[in-house]
């Protein structure tokens, strides 16, 4: 009983990463970087401020969620972006990692459709601690292919727009595009994923119920067959035994 309760209380991967609030807080270091860089015109001050914001947010999330995963996630991405900005000596370098990250993610999502392992389904089941029974249903795989393609479009749209703004040295608009094309577009992709999940779950539930009904019908048929054989054994006379009885009666009569 204790082990079952312990398993039920295990947090999902999404919860370990800080949940939805952790994802929202991760955008704050970007705002801090842009604001400090715009007001001070000092790239180093903007880098230090964004890193400090990431550390503070990570610690707060770690304390609230009881795990250091949010702190690591908060600092890692901002740290890479800040390092690139420092090495390039340009504020727009802060966004370069995210730009190329988008094209890599978009390519990965497209590739997953080709190999018939759509990432929308794989990631959803992983984050929510569910099995991959949908892999055995072609219609469910197709639904997840559609959701995965939406994710790929989101990532490639981010890359195209933000790469153009990067080439145009539009640091302020880069921040706007980073945030504006972040969660709003992600919400659309999530809706597509939820659509696929609901269709797959409904279909798999129906298949499971049908399988259970067939199993019950087979069990009932097997039980009826056993009962029928038992009844036949009880009602059908044993001809050999009957012959022996008749012969015995005949012998008895002949003696009389």
GROMACS .gro file of C-alpha atoms in nm:
model
  256
    1UNK     CA    1   0.000   0.000   0.000
    2UNK     CA    2   0.283   0.240   0.087
    3UNK     CA    3   0.467   0.176  -0.238
    4UNK     CA    4   0.153   0.246  -0.439
    5UNK     CA    5   0.099   0.579  -0.266
    6UNK     CA    6   0.464   0.668  -0.315
    7UNK     CA    7   0.441   0.602  -0.689
    8UNK     CA    8   0.127   0.813  -0.716
    9UNK     CA    9   0.303   1.107  -0.553
   10UNK     CA   10   0.603   1.095  -0.786
   11UNK     CA   11   0.624   1.428  -0.975
   12UNK     CA   12   0.625   1.431  -1.351
   13UNK     CA   13   0.924   1.558  -1.546
   14UNK     CA   14   0.735   1.880  -1.623
   15UNK     CA   15   0.684   1.940  -1.251
   16UNK     CA   16   1.050   1.869  -1.183
   17UNK     CA   17   1.142   2.135  -1.440
   18UNK     CA   18   0.940   2.396  -1.252
   19UNK     CA   19   0.601   2.351  -1.414
   20UNK     CA   20   0.428   2.620  -1.617
   21UNK     CA   21   0.541   2.893  -1.378
   22UNK     CA   22   0.901   2.788  -1.429
   23UNK     CA   23   0.860   2.818  -1.804
   24UNK     CA   24   0.715   3.168  -1.765
   25UNK     CA   25   0.986   3.282  -1.527
   26UNK     CA   26   1.252   3.168  -1.775
   27UNK     CA   27   1.160   3.462  -2.001
   28UNK     CA   28   1.243   3.723  -1.735
   29UNK     CA   29   1.625   3.714  -1.783
   30UNK     CA   30   1.570   3.807  -2.149
   31UNK     CA   31   1.368   4.113  -2.045
   32UNK     CA   32   1.633   4.208  -1.791
   33UNK     CA   33   1.907   4.182  -2.054
   34UNK     CA   34   1.725   4.403  -2.304
   35UNK     CA   35   1.619   4.664  -2.048
   36UNK     CA   36   1.964   4.695  -1.890
   37UNK     CA   37   2.140   4.702  -2.227
   38UNK     CA   38   1.899   4.968  -2.357
   39UNK     CA   39   1.921   5.192  -2.050
   40UNK     CA   40   2.293   5.162  -1.975
   41UNK     CA   41   2.434   5.090  -2.323
   42UNK     CA   42   2.669   4.855  -2.142
   43UNK     CA   43   2.680   4.500  -2.272
   44UNK     CA   44   2.866   4.360  -1.971
   45UNK     CA   45   2.613   4.511  -1.729
   46UNK     CA   46   2.331   4.354  -1.929
   47UNK     CA   47   2.504   4.014  -1.928
   48UNK     CA   48   2.569   4.020  -1.554
   49UNK     CA   49   2.215   4.139  -1.480
   50UNK     CA   50   2.055   3.865  -1.691
   51UNK     CA   51   2.273   3.599  -1.529
   52UNK     CA   52   2.188   3.730  -1.184
   53UNK     CA   53   1.819   3.725  -1.268
   54UNK     CA   54   1.848   3.367  -1.392
   55UNK     CA   55   2.023   3.258  -1.072
   56UNK     CA   56   1.765   3.429  -0.849
   57UNK     CA   57   1.474   3.281  -1.044
   58UNK     CA   58   1.635   2.938  -1.043
   59UNK     CA   59   1.690   2.946  -0.667
   60UNK     CA   60   1.333   3.064  -0.602
   61UNK     CA   61   1.193   2.787  -0.820
   62UNK     CA   62   1.422   2.531  -0.658
   63UNK     CA   63   1.300   2.631  -0.311
   64UNK     CA   64   0.935   2.626  -0.417
   65UNK     CA   65   0.952   2.299  -0.609
   66UNK     CA   66   1.199   2.123  -0.381
   67UNK     CA   67   1.447   2.037  -0.660
   68UNK     CA   68   1.755   2.197  -0.816
   69UNK     CA   69   1.640   2.118  -1.170
   70UNK     CA   70   1.470   2.458  -1.217
   71UNK     CA   71   1.787   2.636  -1.105
   72UNK     CA   72   1.998   2.442  -1.354
   73UNK     CA   73   1.752   2.501  -1.637
   74UNK     CA   74   1.723   2.872  -1.558
   75UNK     CA   75   2.097   2.933  -1.557
   76UNK     CA   76   2.206   2.700  -1.837
   77UNK     CA   77   2.031   2.864  -2.132
   78UNK     CA   78   2.097   3.219  -2.016
   79UNK     CA   79   2.459   3.131  -1.944
   80UNK     CA   80   2.516   3.009  -2.301
   81UNK     CA   81   2.340   3.313  -2.448
   82UNK     CA   82   2.543   3.549  -2.227
   83UNK     CA   83   2.868   3.374  -2.322
   84UNK     CA   84   2.795   3.413  -2.694
   85UNK     CA   85   2.709   3.781  -2.645
   86UNK     CA   86   3.037   3.830  -2.456
   87UNK     CA   87   3.244   3.652  -2.722
   88UNK     CA   88   3.083   3.839  -3.012
   89UNK     CA   89   3.089   4.170  -2.827
   90UNK     CA   90   2.738   4.246  -2.955
   91UNK     CA   91   2.408   4.253  -2.770
   92UNK     CA   92   2.236   4.066  -3.053
   93UNK     CA   93   2.467   3.772  -2.987
   94UNK     CA   94   2.255   3.705  -2.677
   95UNK     CA   95   1.981   3.574  -2.909
   96UNK     CA   96   2.201   3.372  -3.144
   97UNK     CA   97   2.184   3.051  -2.943
   98UNK     CA   98   1.803   3.060  -2.936
   99UNK     CA   99   1.788   3.127  -3.310
  100UNK     CA  100   1.990   2.822  -3.403
  101UNK     CA  101   1.824   2.621  -3.131
  102UNK     CA  102   1.494   2.679  -3.311
  103UNK     CA  103   1.618   2.542  -3.642
  104UNK     CA  104   1.768   2.237  -3.468
  105UNK     CA  105   1.443   2.167  -3.284
  106UNK     CA  106   1.236   2.218  -3.599
  107UNK     CA  107   1.455   1.974  -3.790
  108UNK     CA  108   1.432   1.718  -3.509
  109UNK     CA  109   1.051   1.738  -3.510
  110UNK     CA  110   1.037   1.691  -3.887
  111UNK     CA  111   1.279   1.399  -3.872
  112UNK     CA  112   1.070   1.232  -3.602
  113UNK     CA  113   0.771   1.233  -3.839
  114UNK     CA  114   0.979   1.064  -4.110
  115UNK     CA  115   1.096   0.785  -3.877
  116UNK     CA  116   0.738   0.741  -3.742
  117UNK     CA  117   0.824   0.846  -3.387
  118UNK     CA  118   0.647   1.188  -3.371
  119UNK     CA  119   0.806   1.391  -3.095
  120UNK     CA  120   0.479   1.552  -2.992
  121UNK     CA  121   0.360   1.213  -2.870
  122UNK     CA  122   0.695   1.096  -2.734
  123UNK     CA  123   0.757   1.413  -2.532
  124UNK     CA  124   0.398   1.435  -2.407
  125UNK     CA  125   0.400   1.079  -2.273
  126UNK     CA  126   0.746   1.131  -2.122
  127UNK     CA  127   0.658   1.455  -1.943
  128UNK     CA  128   0.332   1.311  -1.810
  129UNK     CA  129   0.471   0.972  -1.712
  130UNK     CA  130   0.244   0.775  -1.946
  131UNK     CA  131   0.305   0.471  -2.165
  132UNK     CA  132   0.346   0.466  -2.543
  133UNK     CA  133   0.056   0.237  -2.629
  134UNK     CA  134  -0.045   0.490  -2.899
  135UNK     CA  135   0.257   0.368  -3.101
  136UNK     CA  136   0.061   0.052  -3.189
  137UNK     CA  137  -0.228   0.250  -3.340
  138UNK     CA  138  -0.165   0.395  -3.687
  139UNK     CA  139  -0.442   0.655  -3.657
  140UNK     CA  140  -0.297   0.782  -3.328
  141UNK     CA  141   0.050   0.804  -3.481
  142UNK     CA  142  -0.099   1.008  -3.765
  143UNK     CA  143  -0.263   1.248  -3.518
  144UNK     CA  144   0.067   1.296  -3.338
  145UNK     CA  145   0.235   1.349  -3.677
  146UNK     CA  146   0.003   1.645  -3.734
  147UNK     CA  147   0.077   1.791  -3.389
  148UNK     CA  148   0.450   1.737  -3.444
  149UNK     CA  149   0.433   1.918  -3.778
  150UNK     CA  150   0.271   2.217  -3.605
  151UNK     CA  151   0.562   2.224  -3.359
  152UNK     CA  152   0.808   2.214  -3.650
  153UNK     CA  153   0.632   2.510  -3.815
  154UNK     CA  154   0.655   2.706  -3.489
  155UNK     CA  155   1.029   2.650  -3.458
  156UNK     CA  156   1.101   2.729  -3.823
  157UNK     CA  157   0.888   3.046  -3.803
  158UNK     CA  158   1.092   3.158  -3.503
  159UNK     CA  159   1.414   3.092  -3.689
  160UNK     CA  160   1.315   3.278  -4.005
  161UNK     CA  161   1.186   3.591  -3.828
  162UNK     CA  162   1.453   3.613  -3.560
  163UNK     CA  163   1.736   3.539  -3.802
  164UNK     CA  164   1.618   3.826  -4.021
  165UNK     CA  165   1.602   4.061  -3.722
  166UNK     CA  166   1.948   3.943  -3.617
  167UNK     CA  167   2.092   4.025  -3.958
  168UNK     CA  168   1.925   4.368  -3.935
  169UNK     CA  169   2.079   4.436  -3.590
  170UNK     CA  170   1.735   4.488  -3.436
  171UNK     CA  171   1.812   4.393  -3.075
  172UNK     CA  172   1.493   4.540  -2.931
  173UNK     CA  173   1.272   4.371  -3.187
  174UNK     CA  174   1.466   4.050  -3.134
  175UNK     CA  175   1.352   4.054  -2.772
  176UNK     CA  176   0.995   4.125  -2.882
  177UNK     CA  177   1.007   3.840  -3.133
  178UNK     CA  178   1.168   3.608  -2.878
  179UNK     CA  179   0.885   3.666  -2.630
  180UNK     CA  180   0.602   3.719  -2.878
  181UNK     CA  181   0.687   3.407  -3.077
  182UNK     CA  182   0.755   3.211  -2.762
  183UNK     CA  183   0.457   3.121  -2.548
  184UNK     CA  184   0.182   3.244  -2.786
  185UNK     CA  185   0.302   3.015  -3.066
  186UNK     CA  186   0.381   2.744  -2.815
  187UNK     CA  187   0.020   2.764  -2.698
  188UNK     CA  188  -0.097   2.690  -3.053
  189UNK     CA  189   0.135   2.391  -3.076
  190UNK     CA  190   0.017   2.271  -2.735
  191UNK     CA  191  -0.343   2.292  -2.850
  192UNK     CA  192  -0.254   2.073  -3.147
  193UNK     CA  193  -0.086   1.829  -2.911
  194UNK     CA  194  -0.385   1.821  -2.675
  195UNK     CA  195  -0.609   1.759  -2.977
  196UNK     CA  196  -0.393   1.462  -3.076
  197UNK     CA  197  -0.378   1.331  -2.719
  198UNK     CA  198  -0.756   1.339  -2.675
  199UNK     CA  199  -0.818   1.166  -3.007
  200UNK     CA  200  -0.557   0.900  -2.932
  201UNK     CA  201  -0.683   0.844  -2.577
  202UNK     CA  202  -1.043   0.815  -2.694
  203UNK     CA  203  -0.947   0.571  -2.965
  204UNK     CA  204  -0.726   0.360  -2.737
  205UNK     CA  205  -0.992   0.355  -2.465
  206UNK     CA  206  -1.249   0.231  -2.715
  207UNK     CA  207  -1.006  -0.038  -2.836
  208UNK     CA  208  -0.933  -0.141  -2.478
  209UNK     CA  209  -1.304  -0.167  -2.395
  210UNK     CA  210  -1.362  -0.369  -2.712
  211UNK     CA  211  -1.074  -0.603  -2.618
  212UNK     CA  212  -1.216  -0.647  -2.268
  213UNK     CA  213  -1.560  -0.720  -2.413
  214UNK     CA  214  -1.410  -0.980  -2.648
  215UNK     CA  215  -1.219  -1.137  -2.360
  216UNK     CA  216  -1.537  -1.159  -2.151
  217UNK     CA  217  -1.727  -1.306  -2.445
  218UNK     CA  218  -1.451  -1.563  -2.502
  219UNK     CA  219  -1.452  -1.653  -2.132
  220UNK     CA  220  -1.829  -1.696  -2.132
  221UNK     CA  221  -1.811  -1.907  -2.448
  222UNK     CA  222  -1.541  -2.126  -2.293
  223UNK     CA  223  -1.748  -2.167  -1.975
  224UNK     CA  224  -2.055  -2.259  -2.176
  225UNK     CA  225  -1.853  -2.512  -2.376
  226UNK     CA  226  -1.726  -2.676  -2.055
  227UNK     CA  227  -2.080  -2.689  -1.912
  228UNK     CA  228  -2.212  -2.833  -2.237
  229UNK     CA  229  -1.949  -3.106  -2.237
  230UNK     CA  230  -2.024  -3.186  -1.873
  231UNK     CA  231  -2.396  -3.209  -1.947
  232UNK     CA  232  -2.330  -3.440  -2.242
  233UNK     CA  233  -2.117  -3.661  -2.022
  234UNK     CA  234  -2.394  -3.679  -1.763
  235UNK     CA  235  -2.681  -3.735  -2.007
  236UNK     CA  236  -2.513  -3.958  -2.267
  237UNK     CA  237  -2.511  -4.322  -2.154
  238UNK     CA  238  -2.196  -4.527  -2.151
  239UNK     CA  239  -2.272  -4.790  -2.422
  240UNK     CA  240  -2.008  -5.034  -2.299
  241UNK     CA  241  -2.144  -5.023  -1.949
  242UNK     CA  242  -2.500  -5.058  -2.081
  243UNK     CA  243  -2.396  -5.364  -2.283
  244UNK     CA  244  -2.239  -5.522  -1.979
  245UNK     CA  245  -2.558  -5.467  -1.780
  246UNK     CA  246  -2.771  -5.623  -2.055
  247UNK     CA  247  -2.538  -5.921  -2.083
  248UNK     CA  248  -2.549  -5.973  -1.708
  249UNK     CA  249  -2.926  -5.966  -1.707
  250UNK     CA  250  -2.934  -6.214  -1.993
  251UNK     CA  251  -2.705  -6.453  -1.806
  252UNK     CA  252  -2.918  -6.425  -1.495
  253UNK     CA  253  -3.233  -6.511  -1.693
  254UNK     CA  254  -3.065  -6.809  -1.859
  255UNK     CA  255  -2.971  -6.952  -1.521
  256UNK     CA  256  -3.329  -6.920  -1.401
   0.00000   0.00000   0.00000
